[in-house]
Coordinates of C-alpha atoms in Angstrom, one line a residue:
Chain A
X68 CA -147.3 26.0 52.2
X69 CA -143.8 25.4 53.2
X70 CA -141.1 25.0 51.1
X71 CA -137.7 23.3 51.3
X72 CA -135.7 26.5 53.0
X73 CA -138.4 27.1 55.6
X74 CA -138.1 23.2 56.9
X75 CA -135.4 22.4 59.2
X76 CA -133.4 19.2 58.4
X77 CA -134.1 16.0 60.5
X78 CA -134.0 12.7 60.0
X79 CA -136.4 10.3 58.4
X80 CA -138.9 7.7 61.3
X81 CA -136.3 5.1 61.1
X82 CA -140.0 2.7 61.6
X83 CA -141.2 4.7 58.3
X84 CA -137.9 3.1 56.7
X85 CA -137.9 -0.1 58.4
X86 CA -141.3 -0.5 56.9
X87 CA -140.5 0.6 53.9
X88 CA -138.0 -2.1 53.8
X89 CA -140.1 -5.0 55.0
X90 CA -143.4 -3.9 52.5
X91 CA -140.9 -5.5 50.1
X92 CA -138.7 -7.8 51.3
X93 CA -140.9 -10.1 53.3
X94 CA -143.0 -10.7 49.7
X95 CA -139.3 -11.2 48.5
X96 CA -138.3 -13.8 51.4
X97 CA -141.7 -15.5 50.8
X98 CA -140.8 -15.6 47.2
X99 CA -137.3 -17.2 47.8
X100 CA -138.7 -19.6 50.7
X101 CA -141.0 -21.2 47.4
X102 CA -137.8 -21.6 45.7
X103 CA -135.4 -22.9 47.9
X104 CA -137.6 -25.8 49.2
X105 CA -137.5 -26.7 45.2
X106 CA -133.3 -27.5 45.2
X107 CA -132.9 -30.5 47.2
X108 CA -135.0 -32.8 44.4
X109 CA -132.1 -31.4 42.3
X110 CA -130.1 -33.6 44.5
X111 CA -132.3 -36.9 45.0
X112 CA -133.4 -35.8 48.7
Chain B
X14 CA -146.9 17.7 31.2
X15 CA -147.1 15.7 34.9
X16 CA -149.8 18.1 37.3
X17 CA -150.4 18.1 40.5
X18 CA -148.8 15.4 42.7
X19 CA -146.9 13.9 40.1
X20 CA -144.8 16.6 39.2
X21 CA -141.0 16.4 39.7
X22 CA -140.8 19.9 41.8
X23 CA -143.4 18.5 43.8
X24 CA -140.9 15.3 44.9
X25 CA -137.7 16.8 45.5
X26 CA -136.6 15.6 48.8
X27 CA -136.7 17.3 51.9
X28 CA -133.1 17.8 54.0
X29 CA -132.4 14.7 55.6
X30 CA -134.0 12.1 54.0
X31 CA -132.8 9.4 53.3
X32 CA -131.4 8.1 50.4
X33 CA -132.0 4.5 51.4
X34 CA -136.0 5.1 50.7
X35 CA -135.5 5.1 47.4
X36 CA -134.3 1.1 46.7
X37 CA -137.5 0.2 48.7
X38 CA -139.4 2.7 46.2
X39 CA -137.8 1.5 43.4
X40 CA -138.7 -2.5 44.7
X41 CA -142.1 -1.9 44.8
X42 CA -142.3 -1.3 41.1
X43 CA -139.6 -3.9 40.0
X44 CA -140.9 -6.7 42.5
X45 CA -144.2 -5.8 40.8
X46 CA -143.6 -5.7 37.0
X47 CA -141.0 -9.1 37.7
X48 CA -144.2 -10.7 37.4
X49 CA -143.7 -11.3 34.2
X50 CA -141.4 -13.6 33.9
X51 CA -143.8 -15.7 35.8
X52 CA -146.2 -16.1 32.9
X53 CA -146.0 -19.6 32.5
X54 CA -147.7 -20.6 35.5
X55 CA -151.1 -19.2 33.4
X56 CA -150.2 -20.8 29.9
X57 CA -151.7 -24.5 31.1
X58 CA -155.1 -23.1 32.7
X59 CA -155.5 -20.8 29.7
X60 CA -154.9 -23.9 26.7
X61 CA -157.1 -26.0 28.9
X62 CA -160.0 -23.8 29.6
X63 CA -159.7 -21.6 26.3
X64 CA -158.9 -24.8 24.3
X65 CA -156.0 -22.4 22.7
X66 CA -152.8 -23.6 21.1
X67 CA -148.9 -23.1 23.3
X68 CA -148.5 -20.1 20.4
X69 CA -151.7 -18.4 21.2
X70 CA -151.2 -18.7 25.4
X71 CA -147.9 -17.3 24.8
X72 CA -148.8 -14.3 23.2
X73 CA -149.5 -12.0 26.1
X74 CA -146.1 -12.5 27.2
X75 CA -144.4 -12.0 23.6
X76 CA -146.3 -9.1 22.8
X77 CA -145.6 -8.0 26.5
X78 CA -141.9 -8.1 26.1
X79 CA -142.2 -6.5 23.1
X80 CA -143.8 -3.3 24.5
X81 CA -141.6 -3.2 27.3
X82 CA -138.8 -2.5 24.6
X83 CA -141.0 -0.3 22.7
X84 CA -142.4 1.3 25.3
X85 CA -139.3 1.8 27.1
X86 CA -137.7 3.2 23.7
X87 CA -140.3 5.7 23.3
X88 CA -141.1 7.0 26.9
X89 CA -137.6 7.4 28.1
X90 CA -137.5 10.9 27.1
X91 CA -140.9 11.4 28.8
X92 CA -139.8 9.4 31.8
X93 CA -136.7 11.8 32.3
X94 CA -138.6 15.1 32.2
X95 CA -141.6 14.1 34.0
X96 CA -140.0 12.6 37.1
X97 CA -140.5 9.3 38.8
X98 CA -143.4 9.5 39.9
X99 CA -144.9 10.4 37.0
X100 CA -143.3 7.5 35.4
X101 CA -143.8 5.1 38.3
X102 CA -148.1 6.1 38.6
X103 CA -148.2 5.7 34.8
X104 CA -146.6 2.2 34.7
X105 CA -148.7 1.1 37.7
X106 CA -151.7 2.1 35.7
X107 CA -150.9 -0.1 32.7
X108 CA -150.0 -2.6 34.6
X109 CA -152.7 -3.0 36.6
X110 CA -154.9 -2.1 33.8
X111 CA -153.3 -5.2 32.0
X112 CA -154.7 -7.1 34.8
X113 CA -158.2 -6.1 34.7
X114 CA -158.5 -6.1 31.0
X115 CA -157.3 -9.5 30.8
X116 CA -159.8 -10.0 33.6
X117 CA -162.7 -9.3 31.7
X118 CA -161.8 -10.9 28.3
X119 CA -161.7 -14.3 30.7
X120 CA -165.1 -13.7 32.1
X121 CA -166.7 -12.6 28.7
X122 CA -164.9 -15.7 26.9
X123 CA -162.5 -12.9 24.6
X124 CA -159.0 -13.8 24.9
X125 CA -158.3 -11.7 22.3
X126 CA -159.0 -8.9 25.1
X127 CA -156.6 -10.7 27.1
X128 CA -153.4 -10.5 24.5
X129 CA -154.9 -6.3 24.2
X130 CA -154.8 -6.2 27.9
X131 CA -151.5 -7.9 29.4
X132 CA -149.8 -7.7 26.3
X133 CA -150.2 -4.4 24.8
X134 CA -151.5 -1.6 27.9
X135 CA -149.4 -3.8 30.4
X136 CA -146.4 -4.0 28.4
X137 CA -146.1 -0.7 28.4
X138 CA -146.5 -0.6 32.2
X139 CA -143.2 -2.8 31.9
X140 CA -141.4 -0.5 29.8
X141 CA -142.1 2.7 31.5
X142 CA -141.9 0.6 35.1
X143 CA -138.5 -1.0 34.1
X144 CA -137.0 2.6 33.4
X145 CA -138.7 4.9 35.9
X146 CA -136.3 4.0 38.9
X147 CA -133.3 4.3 37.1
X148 CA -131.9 7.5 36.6
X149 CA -133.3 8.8 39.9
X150 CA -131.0 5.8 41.6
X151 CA -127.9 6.8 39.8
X152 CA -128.3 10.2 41.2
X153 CA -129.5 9.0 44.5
X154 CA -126.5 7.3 44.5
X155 CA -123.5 8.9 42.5
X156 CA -120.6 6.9 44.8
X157 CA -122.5 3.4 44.0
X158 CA -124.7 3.5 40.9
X159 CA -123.8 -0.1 40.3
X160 CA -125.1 -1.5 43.9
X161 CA -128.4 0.7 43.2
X162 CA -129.8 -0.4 40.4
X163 CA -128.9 -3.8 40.9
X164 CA -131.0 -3.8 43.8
X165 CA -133.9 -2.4 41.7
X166 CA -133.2 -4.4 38.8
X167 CA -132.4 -7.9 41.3
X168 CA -136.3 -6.9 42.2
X169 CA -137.1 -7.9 38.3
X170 CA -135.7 -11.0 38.3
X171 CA -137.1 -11.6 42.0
X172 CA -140.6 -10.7 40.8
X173 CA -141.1 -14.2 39.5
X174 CA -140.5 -15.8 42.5
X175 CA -143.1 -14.1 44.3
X176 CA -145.6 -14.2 41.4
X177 CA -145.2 -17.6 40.5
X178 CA -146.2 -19.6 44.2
X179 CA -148.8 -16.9 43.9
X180 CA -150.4 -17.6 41.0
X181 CA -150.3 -21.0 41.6
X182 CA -152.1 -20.6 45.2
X183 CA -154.9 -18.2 43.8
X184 CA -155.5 -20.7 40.9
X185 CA -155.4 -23.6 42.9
X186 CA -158.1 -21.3 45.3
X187 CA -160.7 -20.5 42.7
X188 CA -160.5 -24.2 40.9
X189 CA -158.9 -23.1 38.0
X190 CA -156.5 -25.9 37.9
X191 CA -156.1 -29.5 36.7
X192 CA -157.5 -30.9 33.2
X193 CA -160.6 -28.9 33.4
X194 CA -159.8 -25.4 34.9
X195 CA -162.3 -23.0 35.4
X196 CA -162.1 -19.8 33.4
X197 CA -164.0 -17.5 35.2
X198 CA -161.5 -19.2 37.9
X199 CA -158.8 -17.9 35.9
X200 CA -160.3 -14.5 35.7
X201 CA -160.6 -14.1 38.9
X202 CA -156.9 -14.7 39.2
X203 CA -156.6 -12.0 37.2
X204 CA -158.7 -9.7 39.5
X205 CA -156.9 -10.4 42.3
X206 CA -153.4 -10.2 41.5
X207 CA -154.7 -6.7 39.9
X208 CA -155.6 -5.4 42.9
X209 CA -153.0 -7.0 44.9
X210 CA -150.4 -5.2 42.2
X211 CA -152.3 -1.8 42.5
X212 CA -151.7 -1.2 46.2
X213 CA -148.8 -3.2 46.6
X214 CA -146.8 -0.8 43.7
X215 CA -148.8 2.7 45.2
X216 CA -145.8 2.3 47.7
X217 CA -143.1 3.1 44.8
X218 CA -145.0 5.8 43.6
X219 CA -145.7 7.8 46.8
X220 CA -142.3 6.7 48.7
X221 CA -140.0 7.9 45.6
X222 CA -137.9 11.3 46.0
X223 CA -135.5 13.1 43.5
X224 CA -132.5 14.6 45.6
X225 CA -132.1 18.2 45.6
X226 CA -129.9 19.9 42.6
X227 CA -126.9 20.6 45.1
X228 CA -127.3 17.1 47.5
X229 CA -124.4 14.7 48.1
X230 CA -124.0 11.6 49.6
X231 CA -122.1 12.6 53.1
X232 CA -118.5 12.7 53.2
X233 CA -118.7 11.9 49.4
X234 CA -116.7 14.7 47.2
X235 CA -117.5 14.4 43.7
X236 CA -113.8 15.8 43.3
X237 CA -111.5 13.4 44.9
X238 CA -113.1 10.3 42.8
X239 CA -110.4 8.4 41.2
X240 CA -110.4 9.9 37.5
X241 CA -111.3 7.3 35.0
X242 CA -111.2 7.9 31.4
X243 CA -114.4 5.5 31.2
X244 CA -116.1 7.5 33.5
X245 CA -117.6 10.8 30.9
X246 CA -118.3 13.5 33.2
X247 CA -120.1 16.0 30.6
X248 CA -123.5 14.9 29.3
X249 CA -125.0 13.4 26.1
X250 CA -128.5 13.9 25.3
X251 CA -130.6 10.7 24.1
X252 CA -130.8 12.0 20.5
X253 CA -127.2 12.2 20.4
X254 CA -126.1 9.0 22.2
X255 CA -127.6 6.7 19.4
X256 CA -125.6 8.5 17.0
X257 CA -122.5 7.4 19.2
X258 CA -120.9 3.9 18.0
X259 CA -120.5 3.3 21.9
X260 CA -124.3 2.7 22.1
X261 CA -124.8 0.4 19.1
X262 CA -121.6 -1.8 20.6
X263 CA -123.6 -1.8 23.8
X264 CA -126.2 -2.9 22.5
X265 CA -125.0 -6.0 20.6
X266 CA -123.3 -6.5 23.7
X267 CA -126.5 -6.2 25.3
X268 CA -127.9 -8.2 23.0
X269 CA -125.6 -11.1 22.5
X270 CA -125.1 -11.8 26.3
X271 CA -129.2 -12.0 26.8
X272 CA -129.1 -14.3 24.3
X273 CA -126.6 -16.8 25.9
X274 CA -128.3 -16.5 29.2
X275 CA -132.1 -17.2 27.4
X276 CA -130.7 -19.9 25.9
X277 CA -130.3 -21.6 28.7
X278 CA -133.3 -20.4 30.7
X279 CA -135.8 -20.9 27.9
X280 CA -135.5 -24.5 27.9
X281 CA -133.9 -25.2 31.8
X282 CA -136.2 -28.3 32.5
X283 CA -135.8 -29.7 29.5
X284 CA -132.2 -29.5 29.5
X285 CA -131.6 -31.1 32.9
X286 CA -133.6 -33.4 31.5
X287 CA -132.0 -34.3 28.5
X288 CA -128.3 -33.9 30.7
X289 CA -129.7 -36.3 33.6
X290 CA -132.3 -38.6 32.3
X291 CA -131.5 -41.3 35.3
X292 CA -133.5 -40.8 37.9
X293 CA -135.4 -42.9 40.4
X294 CA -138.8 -42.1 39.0
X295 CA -140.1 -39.5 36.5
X296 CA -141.7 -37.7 39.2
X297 CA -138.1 -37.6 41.0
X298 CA -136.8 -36.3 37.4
X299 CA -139.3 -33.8 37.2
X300 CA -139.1 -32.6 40.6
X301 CA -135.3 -32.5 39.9
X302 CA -135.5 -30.3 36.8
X303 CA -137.8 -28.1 38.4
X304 CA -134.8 -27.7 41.1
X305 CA -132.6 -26.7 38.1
X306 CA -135.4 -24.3 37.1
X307 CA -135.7 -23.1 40.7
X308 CA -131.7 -22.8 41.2
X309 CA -130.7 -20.8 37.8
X310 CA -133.6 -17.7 39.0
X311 CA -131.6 -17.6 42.2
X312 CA -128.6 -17.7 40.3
X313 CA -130.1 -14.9 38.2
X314 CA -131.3 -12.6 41.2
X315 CA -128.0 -13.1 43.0
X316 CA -125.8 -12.5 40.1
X317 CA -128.1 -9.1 39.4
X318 CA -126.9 -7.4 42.7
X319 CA -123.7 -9.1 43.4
X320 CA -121.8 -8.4 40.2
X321 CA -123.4 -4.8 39.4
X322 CA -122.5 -3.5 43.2
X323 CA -118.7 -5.8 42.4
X324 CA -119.2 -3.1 39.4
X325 CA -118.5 -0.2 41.3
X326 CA -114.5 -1.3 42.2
X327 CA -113.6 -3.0 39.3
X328 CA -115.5 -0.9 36.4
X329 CA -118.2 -1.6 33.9
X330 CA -115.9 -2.7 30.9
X331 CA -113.8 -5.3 33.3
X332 CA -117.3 -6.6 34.4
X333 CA -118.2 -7.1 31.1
X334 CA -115.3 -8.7 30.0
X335 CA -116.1 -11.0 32.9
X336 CA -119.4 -11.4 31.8
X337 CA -119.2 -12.5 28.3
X338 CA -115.4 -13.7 28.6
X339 CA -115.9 -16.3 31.3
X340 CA -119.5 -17.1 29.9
X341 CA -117.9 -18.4 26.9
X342 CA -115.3 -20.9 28.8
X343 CA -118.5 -21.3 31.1
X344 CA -120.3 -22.7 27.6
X345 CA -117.2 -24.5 26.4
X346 CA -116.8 -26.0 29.8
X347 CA -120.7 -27.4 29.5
X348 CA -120.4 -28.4 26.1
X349 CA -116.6 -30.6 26.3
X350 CA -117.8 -32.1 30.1
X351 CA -121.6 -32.5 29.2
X352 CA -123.0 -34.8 32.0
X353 CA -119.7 -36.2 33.2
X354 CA -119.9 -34.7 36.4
X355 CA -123.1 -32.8 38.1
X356 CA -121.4 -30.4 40.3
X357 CA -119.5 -29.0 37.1
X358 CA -122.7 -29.0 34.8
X359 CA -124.7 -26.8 37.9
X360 CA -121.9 -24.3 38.7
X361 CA -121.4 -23.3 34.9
X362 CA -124.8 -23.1 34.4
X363 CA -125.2 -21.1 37.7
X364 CA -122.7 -19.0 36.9
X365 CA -123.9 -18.5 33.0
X366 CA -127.0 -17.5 34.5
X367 CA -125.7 -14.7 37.3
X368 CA -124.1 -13.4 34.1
X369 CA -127.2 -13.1 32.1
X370 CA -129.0 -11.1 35.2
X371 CA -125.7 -9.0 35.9
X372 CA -126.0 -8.1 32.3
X373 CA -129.3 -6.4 32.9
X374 CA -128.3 -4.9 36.1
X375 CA -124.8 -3.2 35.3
X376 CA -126.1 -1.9 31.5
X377 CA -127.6 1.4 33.5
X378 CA -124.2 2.8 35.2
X379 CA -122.3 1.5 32.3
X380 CA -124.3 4.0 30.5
X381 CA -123.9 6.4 32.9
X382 CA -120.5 6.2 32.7
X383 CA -120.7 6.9 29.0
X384 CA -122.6 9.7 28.5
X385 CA -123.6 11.0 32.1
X386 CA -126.8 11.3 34.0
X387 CA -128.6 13.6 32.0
X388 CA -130.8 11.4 30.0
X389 CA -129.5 8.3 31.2
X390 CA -133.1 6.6 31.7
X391 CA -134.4 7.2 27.9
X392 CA -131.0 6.1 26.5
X393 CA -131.5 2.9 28.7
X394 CA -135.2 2.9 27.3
X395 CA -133.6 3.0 23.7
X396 CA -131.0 -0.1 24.6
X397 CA -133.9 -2.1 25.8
X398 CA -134.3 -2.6 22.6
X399 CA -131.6 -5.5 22.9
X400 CA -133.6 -6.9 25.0
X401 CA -136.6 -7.6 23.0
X402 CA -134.6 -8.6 20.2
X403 CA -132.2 -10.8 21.8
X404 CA -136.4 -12.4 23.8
X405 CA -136.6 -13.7 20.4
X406 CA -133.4 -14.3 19.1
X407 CA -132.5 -16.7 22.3
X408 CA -135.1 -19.1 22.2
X409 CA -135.2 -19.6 18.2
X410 CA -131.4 -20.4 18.0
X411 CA -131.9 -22.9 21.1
X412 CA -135.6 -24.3 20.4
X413 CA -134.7 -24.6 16.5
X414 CA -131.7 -26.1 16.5
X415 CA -132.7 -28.7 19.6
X416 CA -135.3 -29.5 17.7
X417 CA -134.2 -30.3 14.5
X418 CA -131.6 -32.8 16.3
X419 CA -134.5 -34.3 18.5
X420 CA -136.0 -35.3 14.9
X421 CA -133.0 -36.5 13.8
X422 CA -133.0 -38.3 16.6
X423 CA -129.8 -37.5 18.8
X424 CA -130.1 -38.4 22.2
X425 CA -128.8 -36.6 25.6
X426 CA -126.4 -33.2 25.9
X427 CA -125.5 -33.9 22.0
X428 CA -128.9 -31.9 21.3
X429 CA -127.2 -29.1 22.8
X430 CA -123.8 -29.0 21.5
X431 CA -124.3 -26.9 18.2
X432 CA -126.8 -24.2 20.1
X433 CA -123.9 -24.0 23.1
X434 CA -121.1 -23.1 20.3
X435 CA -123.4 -20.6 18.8
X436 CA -123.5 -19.3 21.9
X437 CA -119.6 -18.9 22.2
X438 CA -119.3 -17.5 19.1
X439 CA -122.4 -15.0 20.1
X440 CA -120.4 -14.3 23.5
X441 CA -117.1 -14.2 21.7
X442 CA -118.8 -10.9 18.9
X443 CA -119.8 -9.4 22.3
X444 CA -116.6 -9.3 24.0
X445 CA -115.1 -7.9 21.0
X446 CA -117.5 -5.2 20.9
X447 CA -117.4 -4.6 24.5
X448 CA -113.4 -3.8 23.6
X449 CA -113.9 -1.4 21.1
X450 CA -115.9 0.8 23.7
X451 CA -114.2 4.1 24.3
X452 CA -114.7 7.3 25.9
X453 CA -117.5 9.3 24.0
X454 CA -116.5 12.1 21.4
X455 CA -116.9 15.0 22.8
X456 CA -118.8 16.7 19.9
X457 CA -121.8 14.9 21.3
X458 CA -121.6 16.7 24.5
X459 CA -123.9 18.8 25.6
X460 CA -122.4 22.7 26.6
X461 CA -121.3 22.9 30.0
X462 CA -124.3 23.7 32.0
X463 CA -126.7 22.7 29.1
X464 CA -127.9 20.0 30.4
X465 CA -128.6 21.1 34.2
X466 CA -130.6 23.9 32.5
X467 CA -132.9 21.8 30.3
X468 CA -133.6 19.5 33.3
X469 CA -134.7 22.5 35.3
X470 CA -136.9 23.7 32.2
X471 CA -138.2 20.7 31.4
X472 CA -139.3 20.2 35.2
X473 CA -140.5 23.5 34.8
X474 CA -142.7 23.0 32.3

């Protein structure tokens, strides 16, 4: 089993982090893409 | 006791990863457990197929809230020791537990299983999920703890938006809409966003990471930050911080400025439509106060990350001030222009509303700053207490008192006026209280090195 001193630093998959990032945010932008489309009634259009 | 993979040692992050995991982490459970506020879209399916009363579909979501504060109160102490994973799993379970109950009470025709399931075992998934990201953020990220949990908390407030197209859709797709939904319909809704909730939140619980005891942001020295007299840095255990009057004028704080912002958002389409009766058709008016509805969450997402990162340069007690000083001119302003002009009406209640969410998100580094890191997620359990108080104080000021002038019958933005002073006056106690906030007395410190010692034994354990 290794532990933290026996592993050498490196840096993270930047694709593990960029999908990391879109797991949530493209529910988020499909979220705010419902409510935007809502607003223009506000304004008569 | 946390075994096996949910233990804190077994998280601690590895040399080099990256901090910038964790807000993703800490989304998944947020984004998730936002669905709340999205309850609503199930309250006309479940009268219509149930044949229930508005008080009896509205229960799950009371008695949800309800636990979250509970919950959150009486976990925090667990959430801290265990870890976040711990925390995070456990939430996820109730949660999505919630789901399935509910589930099954629809398909067996017991709604009363439905209030046990969403309400009770998933209110406490909201509780322990609210607080579980917290204190791991604030040491993720000791340079910007305002900008981190707003993110996490912004992911509250954006849960609805997600949840609420959703809902509609699966309804809509299993014919559980209209004037004759069907129930098992509804159930199935159930099922589905159940599932859908149980993968989508395993993300938070496998990505999340506690830094190691001697990590530091790069280039950040803990030493050359500007000294602050608001800023504690010794440490003050949860027993002890609710023995401090800083956390009791926190939480009327708390308290008073959820209040001003519910009473807004309880009754948004109503209000618009009270402020702005003339419209084309009442389609276009209902369309249009749905806008309102639509425009005040953004405001309240926005204003969630943008003031509680703004936080971090100008300090918690100036954005409170802020918050519950402008909110009150903001309130005066809607109450003296009423409908005169629309642009006014929509950027006071915009900005009324980004101060209700930055409330939420700025509360956890504010209490950081106060009494440290130590057990800054169960004394944020313990304040959530506002929260659930202030879920019921909000509507009842704004829904009685709109009410009573309905039957007497006043007409327009004069139905408002009383609630909107109450609301001043609320806003007004708060920013007073928020003033007499001072540095913690050091005789609830805990010893130098205490504190670092029980976290390692309770992690330990």
């Amino acid at each position: 089993m290794s532990t933290q001193s026996e592993s050498a630093p490196r840096a993270i998959n930047p694709v593990l982090a960029a999908l990391a990032w879109l797991w949530v945010l493209i529910p988020f932008g499909y979220g705010l893409y419902q409510l935007l489309i809502k607003i223009p009634a506000l304004f008569g259009t | 006791m946390a075994v096996g993979f949910l233990q804190r040692e077994r998280i601690v992050a590895r040399p080099g990863w990256s901090r910038w995991l964790i807000p993703p982490a800490a989304l998944s459970i947020h984004l998730a457990i936002g669905q709340a506020y999205a309850w609503s879209v199930f309250k006309p399916p479940l009268e219509a197929g149930m044949d229930i009363s508005g008080v009896a579909s509205a229960l799950p979501f009371t008695l949800g809230i309800i636990m979250l504060g509970l919950s959150a109160a009486v976990f925090g102490t667990k959430v801290d020791a265990n870890g976040p994973r711990w925390a995070m799993f456990v939430a996820s379970c109730c949660f999505v537990s919630g789901f399935l109950i509910s589930a099954v009470g629809l398909f067996l025709d017991q709604y009363w299983l439905v209030v046990l399931g969403y309400g009770f075992v998933g209110g406490i998934g909201l509780g322990i999920g609210y607080i579980s990201p917290v204190s791991t953020l604030i040491k993720w990220f000791p340079d910007r703890p305002g900008l981190s949990t707003g993110i996490a908390i912004m992911g509250f407030g954006g849960g609805a938006l997600i949840a609420s197209p959703l809902t509609q859709q699966l309804l809509g797709a299993y014919g559980a809409t209209g004037e004759n939904p069907s129930v098992p319909g509804i159930a199935q809704t159930f099922l589905t966003m159940g599932l859908i909730y149980a993968v989508f939140m395993s993300v938070g619980w496998l990505l999340i990471r506690v830094p190691a005891d001697d990590w530091k942001p790069a280039g950040w020295d803990p030493s050359r930050v500007k000294s602050n007299a608001m800023i504690s840095q010794n440490h003050v255990s949860a027993a002890n911080a609710i023995k401090t009057p800083q956390f009791w004028l926190l939480w009327v704080v708390l308290t008073f400025n959820v209040t001003a912002g519910i009473g807004i958002l309880e009754r948004a389409a109503p209000i618009y439509r009270d402020f702005f009766p003339d419209a084309t058709t009442p389609e276009a008016l209902a369309a249009a106060a749905a806008g309102f509805v639509a425009i005040l969450s953004l405001a309240n997402a926005i204003g969630r990350i943008l003031w509680s990162s703004t936080s971090d340069f100008l300090g918690r007690k100036n954005m409170y001030r802020i918050y519950l000083g402008v909110g009150a001119l903001l309130y005066l302003a809607l109450t003296l222009t009423t409908n005169a002009n629309k642009v006014v009406f929509l950027v006071c209640a915009m900005v009324i509303l980004s101060f209700y969410g930055a409330g939420f998100a700025t509360v956890p580094a504010y209490l950081r700053d106060l009494f440290g890191t130590y057990q800054v997620g169960a004394i944020h359990g313990r304040l959530l207490t506002a929260w659930s108080t202030a879920g019921v104080l909000g509507p009842l000021i704004v829904n009685a008192i709109a009410d009573a002038q309905i039957a007497a019958g006043v007409q327009g933005p004069g139905r408002y006026t009383t609630a909107f002073m109450i609301m001043i006056g609320l806003l007004v106690i708060a920013f007073v209280c928020n003033e007499l906030i001072k540095p913690v007395n050091p005789r609830f410190h805990e010893p130098e090195g205490a504190a670092a010692a029980a976290e390692k034994k309770e992690a330990a354990a």
